[in-house]
Amino acid sequence: MVIFIPFCLYFFFYRHYRLLEEVRNMLESKFQSRLIKDVKSLFPGCIVTKSDCNYIQGIPDLLILYGSKWATLECKQSLRAKKQPNQSYYVDRMNEMSFSRFICPENKEQVLEELSLYFAN
């Protein structure tokens, strides 16, 4: 009985943790889908592509091509969301080359405003 209870607790919390991860991923995915629609309406004629996270770990999620300029956005569920290895490196590096930001629901308006200014210049 003593061994059974800790195992049940472990199983319960493990399943609960996995469900939370799935919900988080779903929320980030919905945010990303909505963001793509917003970017396409803000910048008519732009091309938005999604990166393959299995190709180079840390490359930002979205590449936006608009006119002769480009930008990348790394989507996060929230400002406090954990960053994966190399994400900060690639966002900083691509920001030196062009425009790159972490974006989440809390800072979405600010980032899109900065992106508008960048594409306008």
mmCIF file of C-alpha atoms in Angstrom:
data_model
loop_
_atom_site.group_PDB
_atom_site.id
_atom_site.type_symbol
_atom_site.label_atom_id
_atom_site.label_comp_id
_atom_site.label_asym_id
_atom_site.label_seq_id
_atom_site.Cartn_x
_atom_site.Cartn_y
_atom_site.Cartn_z
ATOM 1 C CA MET A 1 0.000 0.000 0.000
ATOM 2 C CA VAL A 2 2.841 2.399 0.825
ATOM 3 C CA ILE A 3 4.384 1.954 -2.619
ATOM 4 C CA PHE A 4 1.027 2.134 -4.396
ATOM 5 C CA ILE A 5 0.118 5.628 -3.100
ATOM 6 C CA PRO A 6 3.326 7.367 -4.258
ATOM 7 C CA PHE A 7 3.011 5.656 -7.637
ATOM 8 C CA CYS A 8 -0.586 6.873 -7.964
ATOM 9 C CA LEU A 9 0.480 10.396 -7.045
ATOM 10 C CA TYR A 10 3.330 10.264 -9.528
ATOM 11 C CA PHE A 11 1.004 8.984 -12.258
ATOM 12 C CA PHE A 12 -1.612 11.650 -11.473
ATOM 13 C CA PHE A 13 0.858 14.546 -11.487
ATOM 14 C CA TYR A 14 2.677 13.262 -14.552
ATOM 15 C CA ARG A 15 -0.599 13.034 -16.516
ATOM 16 C CA HIS A 16 -1.658 16.451 -15.198
ATOM 17 C CA TYR A 17 1.687 17.949 -16.259
ATOM 18 C CA ARG A 18 1.411 16.410 -19.747
ATOM 19 C CA LEU A 19 -2.125 17.782 -20.143
ATOM 20 C CA LEU A 20 -0.940 21.250 -19.128
ATOM 21 C CA GLU A 21 1.849 21.050 -21.700
ATOM 22 C CA GLU A 22 -0.656 20.086 -24.404
ATOM 23 C CA VAL A 23 -2.923 23.002 -23.450
ATOM 24 C CA ARG A 24 0.035 25.395 -23.496
ATOM 25 C CA ASN A 25 1.093 24.194 -26.934
ATOM 26 C CA MET A 26 -2.463 24.518 -28.199
ATOM 27 C CA LEU A 27 -2.709 28.077 -26.852
ATOM 28 C CA GLU A 28 0.590 29.045 -28.482
ATOM 29 C CA SER A 29 -0.541 27.431 -31.731
ATOM 30 C CA LYS A 30 -3.833 29.364 -31.716
ATOM 31 C CA PHE A 31 -1.962 32.581 -30.928
ATOM 32 C CA GLN A 32 0.425 31.909 -33.805
ATOM 33 C CA SER A 33 -2.422 31.229 -36.257
ATOM 34 C CA ARG A 34 -4.182 34.450 -35.262
ATOM 35 C CA LEU A 35 -0.900 36.366 -35.466
ATOM 36 C CA ILE A 36 -0.278 35.163 -39.027
ATOM 37 C CA LYS A 37 -3.722 36.423 -40.063
ATOM 38 C CA ASP A 38 -3.079 39.783 -38.377
ATOM 39 C CA VAL A 39 0.334 40.182 -40.035
ATOM 40 C CA LYS A 40 -1.109 39.374 -43.465
ATOM 41 C CA SER A 41 -3.859 41.961 -43.009
ATOM 42 C CA LEU A 42 -1.438 44.621 -41.708
ATOM 43 C CA PHE A 43 1.044 44.072 -44.543
ATOM 44 C CA PRO A 44 -0.897 43.203 -47.708
ATOM 45 C CA GLY A 45 1.131 41.087 -50.101
ATOM 46 C CA CYS A 46 3.580 39.911 -47.458
ATOM 47 C CA ILE A 47 4.704 36.287 -47.311
ATOM 48 C CA VAL A 48 4.669 34.554 -43.914
ATOM 49 C CA THR A 49 6.393 31.192 -43.538
ATOM 50 C CA LYS A 50 6.620 28.917 -40.523
ATOM 51 C CA SER A 51 10.041 27.564 -39.582
ATOM 52 C CA ASP A 52 10.757 23.890 -39.045
ATOM 53 C CA CYS A 53 11.865 23.685 -35.410
ATOM 54 C CA ASN A 54 13.458 20.285 -36.113
ATOM 55 C CA TYR A 55 15.844 21.729 -38.696
ATOM 56 C CA ILE A 56 17.747 24.303 -36.603
ATOM 57 C CA GLN A 57 16.871 24.467 -32.915
ATOM 58 C CA GLY A 58 16.082 28.008 -31.797
ATOM 59 C CA ILE A 59 15.273 29.568 -35.176
ATOM 60 C CA PRO A 60 12.269 31.918 -34.760
ATOM 61 C CA ASP A 61 8.832 30.522 -35.610
ATOM 62 C CA LEU A 62 7.823 32.956 -38.348
ATOM 63 C CA LEU A 63 9.647 34.577 -41.260
ATOM 64 C CA ILE A 64 7.894 37.596 -42.779
ATOM 65 C CA LEU A 65 8.917 38.843 -46.225
ATOM 66 C CA TYR A 66 7.572 42.263 -47.168
ATOM 67 C CA GLY A 67 8.858 44.289 -50.088
ATOM 68 C CA SER A 68 12.634 44.245 -49.895
ATOM 69 C CA LYS A 69 12.665 43.656 -46.113
ATOM 70 C CA TRP A 70 12.258 40.676 -43.834
ATOM 71 C CA ALA A 71 11.586 40.015 -40.168
ATOM 72 C CA THR A 72 11.305 37.048 -37.822
ATOM 73 C CA LEU A 73 9.020 36.505 -34.845
ATOM 74 C CA GLU A 74 9.344 33.915 -32.095
ATOM 75 C CA CYS A 75 5.882 33.198 -30.680
ATOM 76 C CA LYS A 76 5.473 32.590 -26.970
ATOM 77 C CA GLN A 77 2.413 31.829 -24.902
ATOM 78 C CA SER A 78 3.262 34.607 -22.412
ATOM 79 C CA LEU A 79 6.052 36.942 -21.331
ATOM 80 C CA ARG A 80 7.029 34.396 -18.676
ATOM 81 C CA ALA A 81 7.126 31.415 -21.054
ATOM 82 C CA LYS A 82 10.346 29.441 -21.054
ATOM 83 C CA LYS A 83 12.741 30.060 -23.926
ATOM 84 C CA GLN A 84 14.287 27.056 -25.633
ATOM 85 C CA PRO A 85 18.054 26.760 -26.080
ATOM 86 C CA ASN A 86 19.435 29.109 -28.743
ATOM 87 C CA GLN A 87 16.198 31.115 -29.182
ATOM 88 C CA SER A 88 17.613 34.287 -27.628
ATOM 89 C CA TYR A 89 20.784 33.879 -29.682
ATOM 90 C CA TYR A 90 18.906 33.663 -32.996
ATOM 91 C CA VAL A 91 16.424 36.433 -32.153
ATOM 92 C CA ASP A 92 19.312 38.758 -31.202
ATOM 93 C CA ARG A 93 21.411 37.762 -34.213
ATOM 94 C CA MET A 94 18.544 38.226 -36.684
ATOM 95 C CA ASN A 95 17.623 41.527 -35.048
ATOM 96 C CA GLU A 96 21.154 42.746 -35.838
ATOM 97 C CA MET A 97 20.609 41.741 -39.482
ATOM 98 C CA SER A 98 17.043 42.981 -39.826
ATOM 99 C CA PHE A 99 14.126 42.808 -37.338
ATOM 100 C CA SER A 100 13.413 40.022 -34.852
ATOM 101 C CA ARG A 101 11.390 39.831 -31.638
ATOM 102 C CA PHE A 102 9.791 37.507 -29.138
ATOM 103 C CA ILE A 103 6.042 38.041 -29.384
ATOM 104 C CA CYS A 104 3.216 36.990 -27.076
ATOM 105 C CA PRO A 105 -0.328 38.189 -26.375
ATOM 106 C CA GLU A 106 0.931 40.708 -23.785
ATOM 107 C CA ASN A 107 3.329 42.516 -26.152
ATOM 108 C CA LYS A 108 1.692 41.773 -29.513
ATOM 109 C CA GLU A 109 0.453 45.311 -30.199
ATOM 110 C CA GLN A 110 3.814 46.870 -29.321
ATOM 111 C CA VAL A 111 5.785 44.415 -31.480
ATOM 112 C CA LEU A 112 3.453 44.851 -34.455
ATOM 113 C CA GLU A 113 3.770 48.621 -34.096
ATOM 114 C CA GLU A 114 7.579 48.333 -34.120
ATOM 115 C CA LEU A 115 7.356 46.008 -37.123
ATOM 116 C CA SER A 116 5.163 48.547 -38.956
ATOM 117 C CA LEU A 117 7.733 51.269 -38.323
ATOM 118 C CA TYR A 118 10.531 48.997 -39.520
ATOM 119 C CA PHE A 119 8.732 48.061 -42.740
ATOM 120 C CA ALA A 120 7.759 51.722 -43.358
ATOM 121 C CA ASN A 121 11.379 52.961 -43.322
#
